[in-house]
Coordinates of C-alpha atoms in Angstrom, one line a residue:
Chain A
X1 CA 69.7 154.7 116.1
X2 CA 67.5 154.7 119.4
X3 CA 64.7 153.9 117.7
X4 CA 64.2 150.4 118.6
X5 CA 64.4 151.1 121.9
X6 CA 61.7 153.5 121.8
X7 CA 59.7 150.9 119.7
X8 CA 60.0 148.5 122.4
X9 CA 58.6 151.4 124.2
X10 CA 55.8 151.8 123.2
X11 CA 55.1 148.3 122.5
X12 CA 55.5 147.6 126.3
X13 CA 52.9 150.3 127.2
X14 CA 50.4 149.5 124.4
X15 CA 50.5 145.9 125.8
X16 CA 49.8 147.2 128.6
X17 CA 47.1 149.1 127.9
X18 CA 45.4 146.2 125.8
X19 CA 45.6 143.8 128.8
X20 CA 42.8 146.5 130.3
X21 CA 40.7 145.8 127.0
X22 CA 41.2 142.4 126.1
X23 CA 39.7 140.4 124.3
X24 CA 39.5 143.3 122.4
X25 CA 42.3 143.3 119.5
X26 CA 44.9 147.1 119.0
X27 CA 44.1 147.6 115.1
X28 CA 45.7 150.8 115.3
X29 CA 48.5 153.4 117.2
X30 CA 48.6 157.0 116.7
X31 CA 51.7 158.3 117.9
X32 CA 52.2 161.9 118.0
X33 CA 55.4 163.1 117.2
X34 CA 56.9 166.8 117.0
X35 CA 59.2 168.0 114.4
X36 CA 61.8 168.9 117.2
X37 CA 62.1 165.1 118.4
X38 CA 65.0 163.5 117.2
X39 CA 63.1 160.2 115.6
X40 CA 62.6 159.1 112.4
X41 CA 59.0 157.6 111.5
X42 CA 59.9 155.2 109.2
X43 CA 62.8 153.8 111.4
X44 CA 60.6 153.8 114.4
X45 CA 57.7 151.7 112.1
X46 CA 59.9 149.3 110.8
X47 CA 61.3 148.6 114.5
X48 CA 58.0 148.3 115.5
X49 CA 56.9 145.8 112.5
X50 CA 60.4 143.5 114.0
X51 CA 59.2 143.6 117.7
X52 CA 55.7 142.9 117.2
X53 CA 56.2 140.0 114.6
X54 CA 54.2 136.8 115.8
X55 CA 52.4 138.9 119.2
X56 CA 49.0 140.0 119.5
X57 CA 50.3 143.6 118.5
X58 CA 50.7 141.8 114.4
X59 CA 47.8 143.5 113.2
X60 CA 48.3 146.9 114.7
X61 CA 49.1 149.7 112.4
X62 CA 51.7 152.3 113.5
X63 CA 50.5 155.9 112.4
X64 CA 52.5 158.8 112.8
X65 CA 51.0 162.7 113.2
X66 CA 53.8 165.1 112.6
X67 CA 53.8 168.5 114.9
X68 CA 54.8 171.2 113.8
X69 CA 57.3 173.7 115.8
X70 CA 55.1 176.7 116.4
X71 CA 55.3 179.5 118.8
X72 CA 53.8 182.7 119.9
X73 CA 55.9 186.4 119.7
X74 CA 56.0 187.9 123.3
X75 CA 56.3 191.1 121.3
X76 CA 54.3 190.9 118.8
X77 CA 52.0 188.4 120.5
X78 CA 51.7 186.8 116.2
X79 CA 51.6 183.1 116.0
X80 CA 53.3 181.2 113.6
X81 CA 55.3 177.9 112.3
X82 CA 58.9 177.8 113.0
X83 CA 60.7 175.8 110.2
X84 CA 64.6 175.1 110.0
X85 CA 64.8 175.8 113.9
X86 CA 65.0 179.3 113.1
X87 CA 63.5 180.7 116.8
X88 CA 62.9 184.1 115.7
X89 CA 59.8 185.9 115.1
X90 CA 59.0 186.4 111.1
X91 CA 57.4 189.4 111.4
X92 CA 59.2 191.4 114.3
X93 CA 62.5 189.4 114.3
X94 CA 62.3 189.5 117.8
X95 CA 63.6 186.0 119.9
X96 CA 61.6 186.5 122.7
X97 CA 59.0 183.6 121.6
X98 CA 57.0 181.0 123.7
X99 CA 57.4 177.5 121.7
X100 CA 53.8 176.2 121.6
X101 CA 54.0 173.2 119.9
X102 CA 57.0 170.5 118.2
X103 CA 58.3 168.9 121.3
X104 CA 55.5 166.2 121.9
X105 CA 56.6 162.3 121.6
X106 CA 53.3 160.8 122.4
X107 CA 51.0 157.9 121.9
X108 CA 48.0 159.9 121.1
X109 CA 45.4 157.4 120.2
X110 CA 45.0 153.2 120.5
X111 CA 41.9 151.6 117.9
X112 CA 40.6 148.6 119.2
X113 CA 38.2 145.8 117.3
X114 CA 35.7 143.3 118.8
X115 CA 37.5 139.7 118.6
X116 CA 35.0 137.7 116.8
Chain B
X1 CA 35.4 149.3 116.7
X2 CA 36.3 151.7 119.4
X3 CA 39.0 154.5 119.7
X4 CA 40.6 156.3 123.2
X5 CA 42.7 158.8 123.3
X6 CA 45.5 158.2 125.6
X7 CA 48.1 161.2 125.2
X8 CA 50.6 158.8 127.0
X9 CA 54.4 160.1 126.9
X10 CA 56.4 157.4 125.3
X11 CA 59.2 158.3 127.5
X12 CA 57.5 159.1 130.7
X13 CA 59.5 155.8 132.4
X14 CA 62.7 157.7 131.3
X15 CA 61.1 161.4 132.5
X16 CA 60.4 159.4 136.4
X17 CA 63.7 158.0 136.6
X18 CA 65.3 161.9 135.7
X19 CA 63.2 163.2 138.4
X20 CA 64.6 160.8 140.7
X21 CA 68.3 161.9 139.7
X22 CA 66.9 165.7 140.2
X23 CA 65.0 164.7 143.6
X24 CA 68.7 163.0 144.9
X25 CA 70.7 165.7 143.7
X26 CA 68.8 168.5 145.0
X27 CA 68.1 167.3 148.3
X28 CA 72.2 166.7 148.7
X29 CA 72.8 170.2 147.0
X30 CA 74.4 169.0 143.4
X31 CA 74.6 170.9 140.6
X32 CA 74.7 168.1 137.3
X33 CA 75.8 169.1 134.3
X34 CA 75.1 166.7 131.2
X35 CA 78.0 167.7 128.3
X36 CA 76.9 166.5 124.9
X37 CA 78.9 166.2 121.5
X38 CA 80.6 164.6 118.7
X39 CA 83.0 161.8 118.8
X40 CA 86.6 163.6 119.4
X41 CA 85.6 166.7 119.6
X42 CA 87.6 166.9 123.6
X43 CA 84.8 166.4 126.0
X44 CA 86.9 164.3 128.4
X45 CA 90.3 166.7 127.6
X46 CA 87.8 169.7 128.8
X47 CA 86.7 167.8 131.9
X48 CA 90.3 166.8 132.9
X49 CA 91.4 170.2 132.4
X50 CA 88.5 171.6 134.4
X51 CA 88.6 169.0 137.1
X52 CA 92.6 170.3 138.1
X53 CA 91.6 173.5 138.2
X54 CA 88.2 173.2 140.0
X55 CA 89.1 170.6 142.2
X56 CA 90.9 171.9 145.2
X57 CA 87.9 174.4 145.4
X58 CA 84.6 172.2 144.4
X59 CA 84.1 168.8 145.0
X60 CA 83.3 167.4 142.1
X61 CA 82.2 163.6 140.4
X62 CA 81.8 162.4 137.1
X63 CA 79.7 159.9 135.4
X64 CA 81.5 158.8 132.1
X65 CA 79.4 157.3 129.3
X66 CA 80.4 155.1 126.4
X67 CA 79.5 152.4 123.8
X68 CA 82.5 150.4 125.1
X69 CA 85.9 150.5 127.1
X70 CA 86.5 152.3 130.7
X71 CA 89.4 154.0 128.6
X72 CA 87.4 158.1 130.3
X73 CA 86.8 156.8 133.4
X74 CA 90.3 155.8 134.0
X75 CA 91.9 159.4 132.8
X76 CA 89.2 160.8 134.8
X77 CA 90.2 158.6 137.8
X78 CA 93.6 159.8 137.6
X79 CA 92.5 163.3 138.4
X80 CA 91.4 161.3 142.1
X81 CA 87.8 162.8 142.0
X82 CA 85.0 160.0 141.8
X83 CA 84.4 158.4 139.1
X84 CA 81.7 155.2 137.3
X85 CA 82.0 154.3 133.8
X86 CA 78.6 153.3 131.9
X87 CA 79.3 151.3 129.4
X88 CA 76.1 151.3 126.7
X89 CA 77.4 148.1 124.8
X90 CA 76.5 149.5 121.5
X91 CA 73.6 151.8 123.1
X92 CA 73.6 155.5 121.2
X93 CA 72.7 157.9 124.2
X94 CA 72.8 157.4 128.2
X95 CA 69.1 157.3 129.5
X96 CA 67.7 158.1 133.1
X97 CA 67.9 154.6 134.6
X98 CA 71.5 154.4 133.8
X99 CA 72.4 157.7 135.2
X100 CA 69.9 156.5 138.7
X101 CA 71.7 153.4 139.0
X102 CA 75.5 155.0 138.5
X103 CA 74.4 157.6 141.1
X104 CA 73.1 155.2 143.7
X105 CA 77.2 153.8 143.4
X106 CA 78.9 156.4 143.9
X107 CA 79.7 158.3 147.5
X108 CA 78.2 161.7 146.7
X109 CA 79.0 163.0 149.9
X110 CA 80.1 166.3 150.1
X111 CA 79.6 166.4 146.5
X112 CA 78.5 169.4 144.9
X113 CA 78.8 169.2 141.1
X114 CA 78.5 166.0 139.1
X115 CA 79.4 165.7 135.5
X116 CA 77.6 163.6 133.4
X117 CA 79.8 163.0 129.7
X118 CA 77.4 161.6 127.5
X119 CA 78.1 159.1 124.6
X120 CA 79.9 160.9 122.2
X121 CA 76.5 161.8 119.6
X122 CA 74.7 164.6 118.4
X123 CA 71.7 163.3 117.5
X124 CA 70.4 160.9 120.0
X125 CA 71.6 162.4 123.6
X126 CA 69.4 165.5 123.1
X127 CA 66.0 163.7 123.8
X128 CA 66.9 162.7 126.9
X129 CA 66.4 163.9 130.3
X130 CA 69.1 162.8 133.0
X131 CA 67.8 164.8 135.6
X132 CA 70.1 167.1 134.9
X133 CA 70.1 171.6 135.4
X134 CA 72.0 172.3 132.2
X135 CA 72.9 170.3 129.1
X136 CA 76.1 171.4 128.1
X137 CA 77.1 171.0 124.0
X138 CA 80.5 171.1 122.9
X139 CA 81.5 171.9 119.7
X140 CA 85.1 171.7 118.6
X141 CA 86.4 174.4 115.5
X142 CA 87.6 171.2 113.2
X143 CA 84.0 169.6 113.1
X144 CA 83.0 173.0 111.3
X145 CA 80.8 176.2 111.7
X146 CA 78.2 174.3 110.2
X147 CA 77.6 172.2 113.1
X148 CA 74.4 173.8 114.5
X149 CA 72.4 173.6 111.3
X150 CA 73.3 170.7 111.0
X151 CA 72.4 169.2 114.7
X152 CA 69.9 171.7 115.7
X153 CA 68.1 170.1 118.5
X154 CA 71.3 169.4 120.8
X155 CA 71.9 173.1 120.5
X156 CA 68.1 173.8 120.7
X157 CA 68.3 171.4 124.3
X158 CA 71.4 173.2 125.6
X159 CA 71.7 175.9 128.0
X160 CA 75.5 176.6 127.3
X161 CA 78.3 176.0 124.2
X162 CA 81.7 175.3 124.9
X163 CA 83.9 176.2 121.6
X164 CA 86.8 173.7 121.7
X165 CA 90.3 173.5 119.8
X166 CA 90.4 177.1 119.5
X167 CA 94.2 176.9 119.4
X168 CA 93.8 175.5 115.9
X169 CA 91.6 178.5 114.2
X170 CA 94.6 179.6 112.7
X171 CA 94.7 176.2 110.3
X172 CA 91.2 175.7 109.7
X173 CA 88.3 177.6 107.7
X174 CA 86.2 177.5 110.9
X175 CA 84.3 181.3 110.7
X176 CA 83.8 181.9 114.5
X177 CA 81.0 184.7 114.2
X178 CA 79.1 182.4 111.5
X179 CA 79.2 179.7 113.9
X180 CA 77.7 182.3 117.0
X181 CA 75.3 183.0 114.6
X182 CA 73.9 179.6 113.6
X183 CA 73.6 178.8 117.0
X184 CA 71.9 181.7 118.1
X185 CA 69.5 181.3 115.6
X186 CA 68.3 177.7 116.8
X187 CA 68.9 179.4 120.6
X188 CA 69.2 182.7 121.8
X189 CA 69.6 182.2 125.3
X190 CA 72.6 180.1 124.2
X191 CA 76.1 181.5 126.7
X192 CA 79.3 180.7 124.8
X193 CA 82.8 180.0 126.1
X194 CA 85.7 179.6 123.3
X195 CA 88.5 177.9 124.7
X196 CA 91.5 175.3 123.6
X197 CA 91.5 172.5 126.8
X198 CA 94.4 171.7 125.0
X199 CA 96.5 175.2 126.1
X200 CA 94.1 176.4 128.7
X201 CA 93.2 179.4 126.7
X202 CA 90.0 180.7 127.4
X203 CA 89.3 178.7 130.5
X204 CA 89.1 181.1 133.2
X205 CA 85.3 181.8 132.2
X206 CA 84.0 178.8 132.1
X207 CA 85.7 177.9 135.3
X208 CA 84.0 180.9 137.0
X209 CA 80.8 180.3 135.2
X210 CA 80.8 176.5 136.7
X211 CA 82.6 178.4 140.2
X212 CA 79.9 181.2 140.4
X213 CA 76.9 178.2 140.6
X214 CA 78.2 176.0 143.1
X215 CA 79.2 175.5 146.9
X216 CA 82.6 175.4 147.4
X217 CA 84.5 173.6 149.6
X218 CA 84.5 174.3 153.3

């Protein structure tokens, strides 16, 4: 349950962030998340929804992009999705792989409004 | 309306601090070790063992990390190597800043490996860097072959597997090749070491596997 913490995360560096933009007003926060991360979305939005209650960051919606685990064969050199943490090749079975993608834990993308 | 991309790591505060632990302990020629696992499954048993065998050769610290009580950091004390407990107060997993601040405590001098026992977890632990070279995951044979499938990115993280409790394969259904192959298929550079802290079987490996990567004593 380390969610919260990394809610409070990225609250601190989105407020940051919007400091450099105000008045303008976060309406949304694309996080990028990789399918290897130990997180759980919903966990992570509703610890989000409990920090932000009654701050500037109330209106902001928390989206989450899942990444997928992919890799590359260093054999075959075929790309591919990894699924089940199975790190072998599907179409050589060989393990020597480069992991591409799946690890990323990122705030990808802040949406501002105008304030009126 | 207006939209920027940022691509900002949500744990790039945590990733400085580890470099700062990797900076320290390079510069003074430590090798840190970060051993993750379940609850019980003999993580400070394993160190103890390790630490009266290693001792008079390496010198060697620990860092113990739990939710609550200095109950590790005292068995570990008795073994007269140095020793700080962090206690997480209900925290899942020991971050960088904790690990920076128990370092800066301790007299390293002289030091050459540094344990770091985690809070007991499989989950959480794995998604953070403490500055250390290897993350260690310990699996003992009563939790069940089952274990990596289960906790796949602790043994994804991992550069080693210690086996524990071997002593009690003959009273369990614990199938030791199906476990190897789990794990292998979530890591394949995984190196394994089966032992029992408990009798000292299967020690002698991983003592010259931790023996082979360090200084010793002068």
């Amino acid at each position: 349950m380390h969610e919260t913490g990394l809610a409070q995360e990225i609250v601190n560096i989105v407020e940051e962030i919007a400091r450099q933009h105000s008045p303008k007003q976060v309406i949304r926060i694309t996080l990028n998340i990789g399918e290897m991360v130990a997180v759980v979305p919903d966990m992570l939005k509703f610890a989000f929804q409990a920090i932000v209650e009654n701050t500037p960051l109330n209106n902001a919606r928390l989206e989450v992009q899942i990444i997928p685990v992919t890799a590359v064969c260093n054999k075959c050199r075929k790309s591919f999705h990894i699924s089940q943490f199975e790190f072998s090749c599907p179409y050589c079975s060989s393990v020597d792989l480069t992991v591409r993608s799946g690890d990323e834990f990122l705030i990808k993308e802040l949406e501002f409004k105008e304030c009126p | 309306m207006s939209v920027i991309t940022i691509e900002r790591k949500i744990l790039k505060k945590n990733d400085q601090f580890a470099m700062e632990v990797r900076d320290f302990c390079a510069k003074h020629n430590i090798l840190v070790l970060n051993l993750l696992s379940s609850p019980g499954s003999g993580k400070t048993t394993i160190l103890e063992k390790t630490l009266a065998r290693i001792k008079t050769r390496v010198n060697v610290a620990v860092i113990e990390g739990d939710v609550q009580t200095d109950q590790d950091a005292v068995r570990i004390a008795r073994q007269n190597v140095p020793v700080v407990q962090i206690v997480t107060n209900g925290g899942c997993h020991l971050d960088a800043a904790l690990v920076l601040d128990a370092v800066s405590k301790m007299d390293l001098s002289g030091v050459r490996l540094l344990f770091i026992e985690n809070v007991g977890n499989l989950v959480c632990p794995s998604g953070f860097d403490l500055g250390e070279h290897h993350k260690i995951v310990i699996a003992s044979t009563a939790e069940g072959d089952d274990k990596p499938l289960k906790y796949p990115k602790t043994f994804r993280v991992s550069d080693v597997c210690l086996i524990n409790k071997i002593d009690l394969l003959p009273y369990l259904n614990f199938d030791v090749p199906a476990f190897l192959a789990n794990a292998k298929k979530i890591n394949p550079d995984l190196t394994f070491f089966q032992i029992s802290a408990q009798s000292g079987e299967g020690l002698d490996p991983w003592i010259a596997w931790l023996e082979s990567r360090v200084e010793p004593k002068q």
